[in-house]
Amino acid sequence: MNTNLINTVFRKEVLALSVYKVAEAKNLIKLDAMENPYRWPEDIKQDWLKLMADCPINRYPDSEAKALLATIRRGNQIPSQSGILLGNGSDEIIQILLMALPEKSCVLAPSPSFVMYRQVALSLGLNYQNTPLLADSFELDLSAMINTIQQKKPALIFLAYPNNPTANLFSEQAINTVIDAAPGLVVIDEAYAPFANASFINKLAEHSNLLVMRTVSKLGLAGLRLGFIAGNKTIIEQLNKIRLPYNINSLTQITADFALKHQDLFEQQAQQICRDRALVLEQLNKLLNIRAYPSSANFILFKTPVGQAGVIFEALKSQGILIKNLSPQGGILTDCLRVTIGETAENEKFIQALTKITESLK
Ligand SMILES: *Cc1c(COP(=O)(O)O)cnc(C)c1O
């Protein structure tokens, strides 16, 4: 292949990126990607299959996904004056948001946070800036953030609430200060809302530059690829111009609409996950030399002895358990691993394996 061709046709920012790699999880207990481990009961599955069978798959989907939008609006208490945009996962919404910004705009997020903010911003040649979180508390460094806001005037700020990978909720007051100081949009990414008991949805009416983004992925529908963002109707209208007309396929529309009408089922699953989260947190903190951080999400970040994260990660993997090694990201994530809360029995296997591994490190 002529590398000269590659170098001339693609943007330098694209050439500098690496492909987002997803770990192979075949035959492993999968505790790496914040998925809900629970499937649907058989009777619900049968009702869903009937709907699927009747889906007019020869036709294009409803471009506006009206039925699903109404269900989402109701289920999430989105104020009537707010608009809603759907995306093929919130990943696509991040892309739509950033595609709409002027060339070379500044995009700001704390660090560490969700990696797609940076990945998409860089792919589009935007000026991605971050301000490090405070060590240990993982709180926003408010003065650093306000400084960057004043100097770089970001067109858009992402705040994951709770944050991935640190699992904490930033101070509500600090977020309000950021929203008030921001010259552009502020996106509160509530991917982990089902486990958090906190939200900015009820603040949408108060701030014209505030957007709240959610996804069904962590709730229990990661395979569907569906996210949404709510906010000022005039903002949503601009984003809708960039959205591809049929971005939400018919099967997703029908399935999500059906699933969200069984919200009680997902709530029960989320409650089980939260109970198990408390148990895993306590067990992790009993282990010698492990420090686990409090979590408002369906995963836990924990710190291992210096230089041991890679060894522990590989040892778990060789025993059939896949978690996420964040240590290569460096900074405050050095020596850190992240585990998703799985089924109760999977969590027990994880704790048992980790107990043996940490004892053998002594
Ligand atoms: C997982 C995650 C997402 C991605 O959600 P999808 O809807 O599956 O694309 C978005 N934001 C944060 C903070 C996440 O952790």
CSV table of C-alpha atoms and ligand atoms in Angstrom, one decimal:
chain,number,residue,atom,x,y,z
A,1,MET,CA,0.0,0.0,0.0
A,2,ASN,CA,1.2,3.4,-0.9
A,3,THR,CA,1.7,5.2,2.5
A,4,ASN,CA,2.0,8.5,0.6
A,5,LEU,CA,-1.7,8.0,-0.4
A,6,ILE,CA,-2.7,7.4,3.2
A,7,ASN,CA,-0.8,10.4,4.4
A,8,THR,CA,-2.3,12.7,1.8
A,9,VAL,CA,-6.0,11.7,1.9
A,10,PHE,CA,-6.5,11.5,5.7
A,11,ARG,CA,-6.5,14.3,8.3
A,12,LYS,CA,-3.3,14.2,10.4
A,13,GLU,CA,-5.5,13.9,13.5
A,14,VAL,CA,-7.0,10.6,12.1
A,15,LEU,CA,-3.6,9.3,11.3
A,16,ALA,CA,-2.4,10.0,14.9
A,17,LEU,CA,-5.3,8.1,16.5
A,18,SER,CA,-5.4,4.4,17.4
A,19,VAL,CA,-8.3,2.1,16.9
A,20,TYR,CA,-10.5,1.7,20.0
A,21,LYS,CA,-9.8,-1.9,21.0
A,22,VAL,CA,-12.3,-4.1,22.9
A,23,ALA,CA,-10.9,-7.0,24.9
A,24,GLU,CA,-11.8,-10.5,23.7
A,25,ALA,CA,-14.0,-12.0,26.4
A,26,LYS,CA,-14.8,-15.5,25.1
A,27,ASN,CA,-15.2,-18.1,27.9
A,28,LEU,CA,-14.4,-15.4,30.5
A,29,ILE,CA,-16.5,-14.1,33.4
A,30,LYS,CA,-17.1,-10.6,31.9
A,31,LEU,CA,-16.6,-7.9,34.4
A,32,ASP,CA,-14.9,-5.4,32.2
A,33,ALA,CA,-17.6,-3.3,30.4
A,34,MET,CA,-20.3,-2.2,32.9
A,35,GLU,CA,-22.9,-4.5,31.4
A,36,ASN,CA,-25.9,-5.6,33.4
A,37,PRO,CA,-25.3,-9.4,33.8
A,38,TYR,CA,-29.0,-10.3,34.0
A,39,ARG,CA,-31.2,-11.5,31.1
A,40,TRP,CA,-35.0,-11.2,30.8
A,41,PRO,CA,-37.5,-13.7,32.3
A,42,GLU,CA,-38.9,-16.2,29.8
A,43,ASP,CA,-42.4,-14.7,29.6
A,44,ILE,CA,-41.2,-11.2,28.9
A,45,LYS,CA,-38.8,-12.6,26.2
A,46,GLN,CA,-41.8,-14.4,24.6
A,47,ASP,CA,-43.9,-11.2,24.5
A,48,TRP,CA,-40.9,-9.3,23.0
A,49,LEU,CA,-40.4,-12.0,20.3
A,50,LYS,CA,-44.0,-11.5,19.2
A,51,LEU,CA,-43.4,-7.8,18.6
A,52,MET,CA,-40.2,-8.6,16.7
A,53,ALA,CA,-42.1,-11.0,14.4
A,54,ASP,CA,-44.5,-8.3,13.4
A,55,CYS,CA,-41.9,-5.6,12.8
A,56,PRO,CA,-42.2,-4.3,9.2
A,57,ILE,CA,-38.5,-4.9,8.5
A,58,ASN,CA,-39.0,-4.2,4.7
A,59,ARG,CA,-39.7,-0.5,5.6
A,60,TYR,CA,-37.5,2.2,6.8
A,61,PRO,CA,-37.8,2.9,10.5
A,62,ASP,CA,-39.8,5.9,11.8
A,63,SER,CA,-37.1,8.6,11.3
A,64,GLU,CA,-38.4,10.5,14.4
A,65,ALA,CA,-39.0,7.4,16.5
A,66,LYS,CA,-42.1,9.1,17.9
A,67,ALA,CA,-43.4,6.2,20.0
A,68,LEU,CA,-40.1,5.5,21.6
A,69,LEU,CA,-39.5,9.3,22.3
A,70,ALA,CA,-42.8,9.5,24.1
A,71,THR,CA,-41.9,6.4,26.3
A,72,ILE,CA,-38.4,7.9,27.0
A,73,ARG,CA,-39.9,11.3,27.9
A,74,ARG,CA,-42.4,9.7,30.3
A,75,GLY,CA,-39.9,7.2,31.8
A,76,ASN,CA,-37.2,9.8,32.5
A,77,GLN,CA,-39.4,12.7,33.5
A,78,ILE,CA,-38.0,14.9,30.8
A,79,PRO,CA,-39.7,18.4,31.1
A,80,SER,CA,-42.2,19.1,28.4
A,81,GLN,CA,-40.3,22.2,27.3
A,82,SER,CA,-37.1,20.1,26.6
A,83,GLY,CA,-36.3,18.5,23.3
A,84,ILE,CA,-34.8,15.0,23.0
A,85,LEU,CA,-32.4,13.6,20.4
A,86,LEU,CA,-31.8,9.8,20.0
A,87,GLY,CA,-28.5,8.3,19.1
A,88,ASN,CA,-27.1,4.9,18.1
A,89,GLY,CA,-25.7,4.7,21.6
A,90,SER,CA,-24.6,7.8,23.5
A,91,ASP,CA,-21.3,7.3,21.6
A,92,GLU,CA,-23.1,8.5,18.5
A,93,ILE,CA,-24.6,11.5,20.4
A,94,ILE,CA,-21.1,12.5,21.4
A,95,GLN,CA,-20.1,12.4,17.8
A,96,ILE,CA,-23.2,14.4,16.7
A,97,LEU,CA,-22.5,17.1,19.3
A,98,LEU,CA,-18.9,17.5,18.3
A,99,MET,CA,-19.6,17.4,14.6
A,100,ALA,CA,-21.8,20.5,15.1
A,101,LEU,CA,-19.1,22.6,16.7
A,102,PRO,CA,-17.1,25.2,14.8
A,103,GLU,CA,-13.7,24.1,13.4
A,104,LYS,CA,-10.9,23.9,16.1
A,105,SER,CA,-13.4,24.6,18.9
A,106,CYS,CA,-12.2,23.8,22.4
A,107,VAL,CA,-13.9,20.8,24.1
A,108,LEU,CA,-13.3,20.3,27.8
A,109,ALA,CA,-13.6,17.4,30.2
A,110,PRO,CA,-12.0,16.4,33.5
A,111,SER,CA,-9.3,13.7,33.4
A,112,PRO,CA,-9.7,10.8,33.8
A,113,SER,CA,-13.2,10.5,32.3
A,114,PHE,CA,-15.0,8.6,29.5
A,115,VAL,CA,-12.4,8.0,26.7
A,116,MET,CA,-14.8,8.6,23.8
A,117,TYR,CA,-15.0,12.4,24.5
A,118,ARG,CA,-11.3,12.6,23.7
A,119,GLN,CA,-11.3,10.0,20.9
A,120,VAL,CA,-14.1,11.7,19.0
A,121,ALA,CA,-12.9,15.3,19.6
A,122,LEU,CA,-9.4,14.4,18.3
A,123,SER,CA,-10.9,12.5,15.2
A,124,LEU,CA,-12.7,15.7,14.3
A,125,GLY,CA,-9.6,17.9,14.7
A,126,LEU,CA,-11.1,19.8,17.7
A,127,ASN,CA,-9.0,21.2,20.5
A,128,TYR,CA,-9.5,18.8,23.4
A,129,GLN,CA,-8.5,20.0,26.8
A,130,ASN,CA,-8.7,18.4,30.2
A,131,THR,CA,-8.3,19.3,33.8
A,132,PRO,CA,-7.1,16.6,36.2
A,133,LEU,CA,-9.4,15.5,39.0
A,134,LEU,CA,-8.2,15.9,42.5
A,135,ALA,CA,-6.3,12.8,43.7
A,136,ASP,CA,-8.2,10.4,46.1
A,137,SER,CA,-11.5,12.3,46.2
A,138,PHE,CA,-11.7,12.4,42.4
A,139,GLU,CA,-13.6,15.7,42.8
A,140,LEU,CA,-13.5,18.4,40.1
A,141,ASP,CA,-10.6,20.8,40.5
A,142,LEU,CA,-12.9,23.7,40.3
A,143,SER,CA,-10.4,26.5,40.2
A,144,ALA,CA,-8.4,24.7,37.5
A,145,MET,CA,-11.6,24.1,35.6
A,146,ILE,CA,-12.8,27.7,35.8
A,147,ASN,CA,-9.3,28.9,34.8
A,148,THR,CA,-9.4,26.7,31.7
A,149,ILE,CA,-13.0,27.8,30.9
A,150,GLN,CA,-11.9,31.5,31.0
A,151,GLN,CA,-8.8,31.0,29.0
A,152,LYS,CA,-10.0,28.5,26.3
A,153,LYS,CA,-13.7,29.3,26.2
A,154,PRO,CA,-14.8,25.7,25.5
A,155,ALA,CA,-17.7,25.3,23.1
A,156,LEU,CA,-18.7,22.2,25.0
A,157,ILE,CA,-17.9,20.6,28.4
A,158,PHE,CA,-18.5,17.0,29.2
A,159,LEU,CA,-19.1,15.9,32.8
A,160,ALA,CA,-19.9,12.2,33.4
A,161,TYR,CA,-22.2,12.0,36.5
A,162,PRO,CA,-21.3,9.5,38.0
A,163,ASN,CA,-17.8,9.6,36.3
A,164,ASN,CA,-16.3,6.7,34.5
A,165,PRO,CA,-13.8,5.3,35.6
A,166,THR,CA,-13.8,6.8,39.1
A,167,ALA,CA,-17.4,5.9,39.8
A,168,ASN,CA,-18.1,9.0,41.9
A,169,LEU,CA,-20.7,11.8,41.6
A,170,PHE,CA,-19.0,15.2,41.4
A,171,SER,CA,-20.2,17.8,43.8
A,172,GLU,CA,-23.5,19.2,42.6
A,173,GLN,CA,-22.5,22.7,43.7
A,174,ALA,CA,-19.2,22.5,41.7
A,175,ILE,CA,-21.2,21.4,38.6
A,176,ASN,CA,-23.6,24.3,39.0
A,177,THR,CA,-20.6,26.7,39.1
A,178,VAL,CA,-19.3,25.1,35.9
A,179,ILE,CA,-22.6,25.4,34.2
A,180,ASP,CA,-22.8,29.1,35.2
A,181,ALA,CA,-19.3,29.8,34.1
A,182,ALA,CA,-19.5,28.0,30.7
A,183,PRO,CA,-19.7,30.1,27.6
A,184,GLY,CA,-21.0,27.1,25.6
A,185,LEU,CA,-22.8,23.9,26.2
A,186,VAL,CA,-22.5,21.6,29.3
A,187,VAL,CA,-23.3,18.0,28.8
A,188,ILE,CA,-24.0,16.0,31.9
A,189,ASP,CA,-23.5,12.3,30.9
A,190,GLU,CA,-25.7,10.2,33.1
A,191,ALA,CA,-24.9,6.8,31.7
A,192,TYR,CA,-24.9,5.4,35.2
A,193,ALA,CA,-28.1,7.0,36.4
A,194,PRO,CA,-29.8,3.7,37.2
A,195,PHE,CA,-27.3,3.2,40.0
A,196,ALA,CA,-26.8,6.7,41.2
A,197,ASN,CA,-29.9,8.2,42.7
A,198,ALA,CA,-28.9,11.7,41.4
A,199,SER,CA,-29.6,13.6,38.2
A,200,PHE,CA,-29.6,17.0,36.5
A,201,ILE,CA,-32.8,16.3,34.5
A,202,ASN,CA,-34.8,18.4,36.9
A,203,LYS,CA,-32.4,21.3,36.3
A,204,LEU,CA,-32.9,21.4,32.6
A,205,ALA,CA,-35.5,24.1,32.8
A,206,GLU,CA,-33.1,26.4,34.8
A,207,HIS,CA,-30.2,26.5,32.4
A,208,SER,CA,-30.4,27.1,28.6
A,209,ASN,CA,-26.9,25.7,28.0
A,210,LEU,CA,-27.4,22.4,29.9
A,211,LEU,CA,-27.9,19.1,28.2
A,212,VAL,CA,-28.4,15.7,30.0
A,213,MET,CA,-27.4,12.5,28.1
A,214,ARG,CA,-28.4,9.0,29.1
A,215,THR,CA,-28.1,5.5,27.6
A,216,VAL,CA,-29.9,2.2,28.0
A,217,SER,CA,-26.6,0.4,27.8
A,218,LYS,CA,-25.7,0.2,31.5
A,219,LEU,CA,-29.4,-0.4,32.4
A,220,GLY,CA,-29.3,-3.7,30.7
A,221,LEU,CA,-29.6,-3.1,26.9
A,222,ALA,CA,-26.0,-2.6,25.8
A,223,GLY,CA,-26.6,-4.7,22.7
A,224,LEU,CA,-29.3,-2.4,21.4
A,225,ARG,CA,-27.2,0.7,21.0
A,226,LEU,CA,-29.5,3.5,22.1
A,227,GLY,CA,-28.8,6.7,23.9
A,228,PHE,CA,-30.6,10.0,24.2
A,229,ILE,CA,-29.9,13.6,25.1
A,230,ALA,CA,-32.4,16.2,26.4
A,231,GLY,CA,-32.2,19.9,26.6
A,232,ASN,CA,-33.3,23.2,25.1
A,233,LYS,CA,-35.4,22.6,22.0
A,234,THR,CA,-33.5,25.1,19.9
A,235,ILE,CA,-30.2,23.2,20.6
A,236,ILE,CA,-31.8,19.8,19.9
A,237,GLU,CA,-33.1,21.2,16.6
A,238,GLN,CA,-29.6,22.0,15.4
A,239,LEU,CA,-28.3,18.6,16.4
A,240,ASN,CA,-31.1,16.9,14.5
A,241,LYS,CA,-29.8,18.4,11.3
A,242,ILE,CA,-26.6,16.4,11.6
A,243,ARG,CA,-28.3,13.2,12.8
A,244,LEU,CA,-28.6,10.6,10.0
A,245,PRO,CA,-32.3,10.2,9.3
A,246,TYR,CA,-32.6,6.5,10.2
A,247,ASN,CA,-30.0,6.2,12.9
A,248,ILE,CA,-32.3,4.2,15.2
A,249,ASN,CA,-33.3,1.0,13.4
A,250,SER,CA,-36.8,-0.5,13.7
A,251,LEU,CA,-35.8,-3.4,15.9
A,252,THR,CA,-34.1,-1.1,18.4
A,253,GLN,CA,-37.1,1.2,18.4
A,254,ILE,CA,-39.6,-1.6,19.1
A,255,THR,CA,-37.3,-3.3,21.6
A,256,ALA,CA,-36.4,-0.2,23.6
A,257,ASP,CA,-40.1,0.9,23.7
A,258,PHE,CA,-41.1,-2.5,24.9
A,259,ALA,CA,-38.3,-2.8,27.5
A,260,LEU,CA,-38.8,0.6,28.9
A,261,LYS,CA,-42.4,-0.2,29.6
A,262,HIS,CA,-41.0,-2.9,31.9
A,263,GLN,CA,-39.0,-0.4,34.0
A,264,ASP,CA,-39.8,-2.3,37.2
A,265,LEU,CA,-37.8,-5.2,36.0
A,266,PHE,CA,-34.7,-3.0,35.3
A,267,GLU,CA,-35.2,-1.3,38.6
A,268,GLN,CA,-35.1,-4.6,40.5
A,269,GLN,CA,-32.0,-5.6,38.6
A,270,ALA,CA,-30.3,-2.3,39.4
A,271,GLN,CA,-31.2,-2.7,43.1
A,272,GLN,CA,-29.7,-6.1,43.1
A,273,ILE,CA,-26.5,-4.7,41.5
A,274,CYS,CA,-26.4,-1.9,44.1
A,275,ARG,CA,-26.7,-4.4,47.0
A,276,ASP,CA,-23.9,-6.5,45.5
A,277,ARG,CA,-21.8,-3.4,44.9
A,278,ALA,CA,-21.9,-2.7,48.7
A,279,LEU,CA,-20.8,-6.2,49.4
A,280,VAL,CA,-17.9,-6.2,46.8
A,281,LEU,CA,-16.7,-2.8,48.1
A,282,GLU,CA,-16.6,-4.1,51.6
A,283,GLN,CA,-14.8,-7.3,50.6
A,284,LEU,CA,-12.3,-5.5,48.5
A,285,ASN,CA,-11.4,-3.1,51.3
A,286,LYS,CA,-10.8,-6.1,53.6
A,287,LEU,CA,-8.0,-7.3,51.3
A,288,LEU,CA,-4.5,-6.5,52.3
A,289,ASN,CA,-3.0,-3.7,50.2
A,290,ILE,CA,-6.2,-3.1,48.2
A,291,ARG,CA,-7.9,0.3,48.4
A,292,ALA,CA,-11.4,0.4,46.8
A,293,TYR,CA,-13.1,3.7,46.2
A,294,PRO,CA,-16.8,4.3,46.9
A,295,SER,CA,-19.1,3.9,43.9
A,296,SER,CA,-22.4,5.4,42.7
A,297,ALA,CA,-22.2,3.3,39.5
A,298,ASN,CA,-22.3,-0.4,38.6
A,299,PHE,CA,-18.5,-0.8,38.9
A,300,ILE,CA,-15.7,-0.2,41.4
A,301,LEU,CA,-12.3,1.4,40.9
A,302,PHE,CA,-9.6,-0.1,43.2
A,303,LYS,CA,-5.9,0.6,43.8
A,304,THR,CA,-3.4,-2.2,43.9
A,305,PRO,CA,0.2,-2.2,45.4
A,306,VAL,CA,2.7,-0.2,43.4
A,307,GLY,CA,3.5,-1.8,40.1
A,308,GLN,CA,1.1,-4.8,40.6
A,309,ALA,CA,-2.0,-3.8,38.6
A,310,GLY,CA,-0.8,-5.6,35.4
A,311,VAL,CA,0.2,-8.8,37.3
A,312,ILE,CA,-3.1,-8.9,39.2
A,313,PHE,CA,-5.1,-8.3,36.0
A,314,GLU,CA,-3.3,-11.1,34.1
A,315,ALA,CA,-3.6,-13.5,37.1
A,316,LEU,CA,-7.4,-12.9,37.2
A,317,LYS,CA,-7.6,-13.4,33.5
A,318,SER,CA,-5.7,-16.7,33.6
A,319,GLN,CA,-8.4,-17.8,36.2
A,320,GLY,CA,-11.2,-16.9,33.8
A,321,ILE,CA,-12.1,-13.4,35.0
A,322,LEU,CA,-11.9,-10.3,32.8
A,323,ILE,CA,-11.8,-6.9,34.4
A,324,LYS,CA,-10.2,-3.7,33.2
A,325,ASN,CA,-6.6,-2.6,33.7
A,326,LEU,CA,-6.5,1.2,33.9
A,327,SER,CA,-3.0,1.5,35.1
A,328,PRO,CA,-1.6,2.1,31.5
A,329,GLN,CA,-3.6,5.3,31.4
A,330,GLY,CA,-1.3,6.7,34.0
A,331,GLY,CA,-1.8,9.8,36.2
A,332,ILE,CA,-4.2,9.1,39.1
A,333,LEU,CA,-5.1,5.8,37.5
A,334,THR,CA,-1.6,4.3,38.0
A,335,ASP,CA,-1.9,1.0,39.8
A,336,CYS,CA,-5.7,1.0,39.4
A,337,LEU,CA,-8.1,-1.7,38.2
A,338,ARG,CA,-11.8,-1.5,37.5
A,339,VAL,CA,-14.3,-4.2,38.1
A,340,THR,CA,-18.0,-4.3,36.9
A,341,ILE,CA,-20.5,-5.7,39.4
A,342,GLY,CA,-21.7,-9.0,37.9
A,343,GLU,CA,-24.1,-11.7,39.1
A,344,THR,CA,-23.7,-12.5,42.8
A,345,ALA,CA,-21.9,-15.7,42.1
A,346,GLU,CA,-19.5,-14.0,39.6
A,347,ASN,CA,-18.6,-11.4,42.1
A,348,GLU,CA,-17.9,-14.1,44.7
A,349,LYS,CA,-15.5,-15.9,42.2
A,350,PHE,CA,-13.8,-12.6,41.5
A,351,ILE,CA,-13.3,-11.9,45.2
A,352,GLN,CA,-12.0,-15.4,45.9
A,353,ALA,CA,-9.6,-15.3,43.0
A,354,LEU,CA,-8.3,-11.8,44.0
A,355,THR,CA,-7.9,-12.9,47.7
A,356,LYS,CA,-5.6,-15.7,46.6
A,357,ILE,CA,-3.7,-13.5,44.2
A,358,THR,CA,-3.1,-10.7,46.8
A,359,GLU,CA,-2.0,-13.3,49.4
A,360,SER,CA,0.5,-14.7,47.0
A,361,LEU,CA,2.0,-11.3,46.3
A,362,LYS,CA,3.1,-10.8,49.9
B,1,LIG,C1,-20.5,3.5,28.8
B,1,LIG,C2,-20.6,4.9,28.7
B,1,LIG,C3,-21.2,5.6,27.7
B,1,LIG,C4,-21.5,4.9,26.4
B,1,LIG,O1,-22.8,4.5,26.3
B,1,LIG,P1,-23.4,3.9,24.9
B,1,LIG,O2,-24.8,4.4,25.0
B,1,LIG,O3,-23.2,2.4,25.1
B,1,LIG,O4,-22.6,4.4,23.7
B,1,LIG,C5,-21.3,7.0,27.7
B,1,LIG,N1,-20.8,7.7,28.8
B,1,LIG,C6,-20.2,7.1,29.8
B,1,LIG,C7,-19.7,7.9,30.9
B,1,LIG,C8,-20.0,5.7,29.8
B,1,LIG,O5,-19.4,5.1,30.8
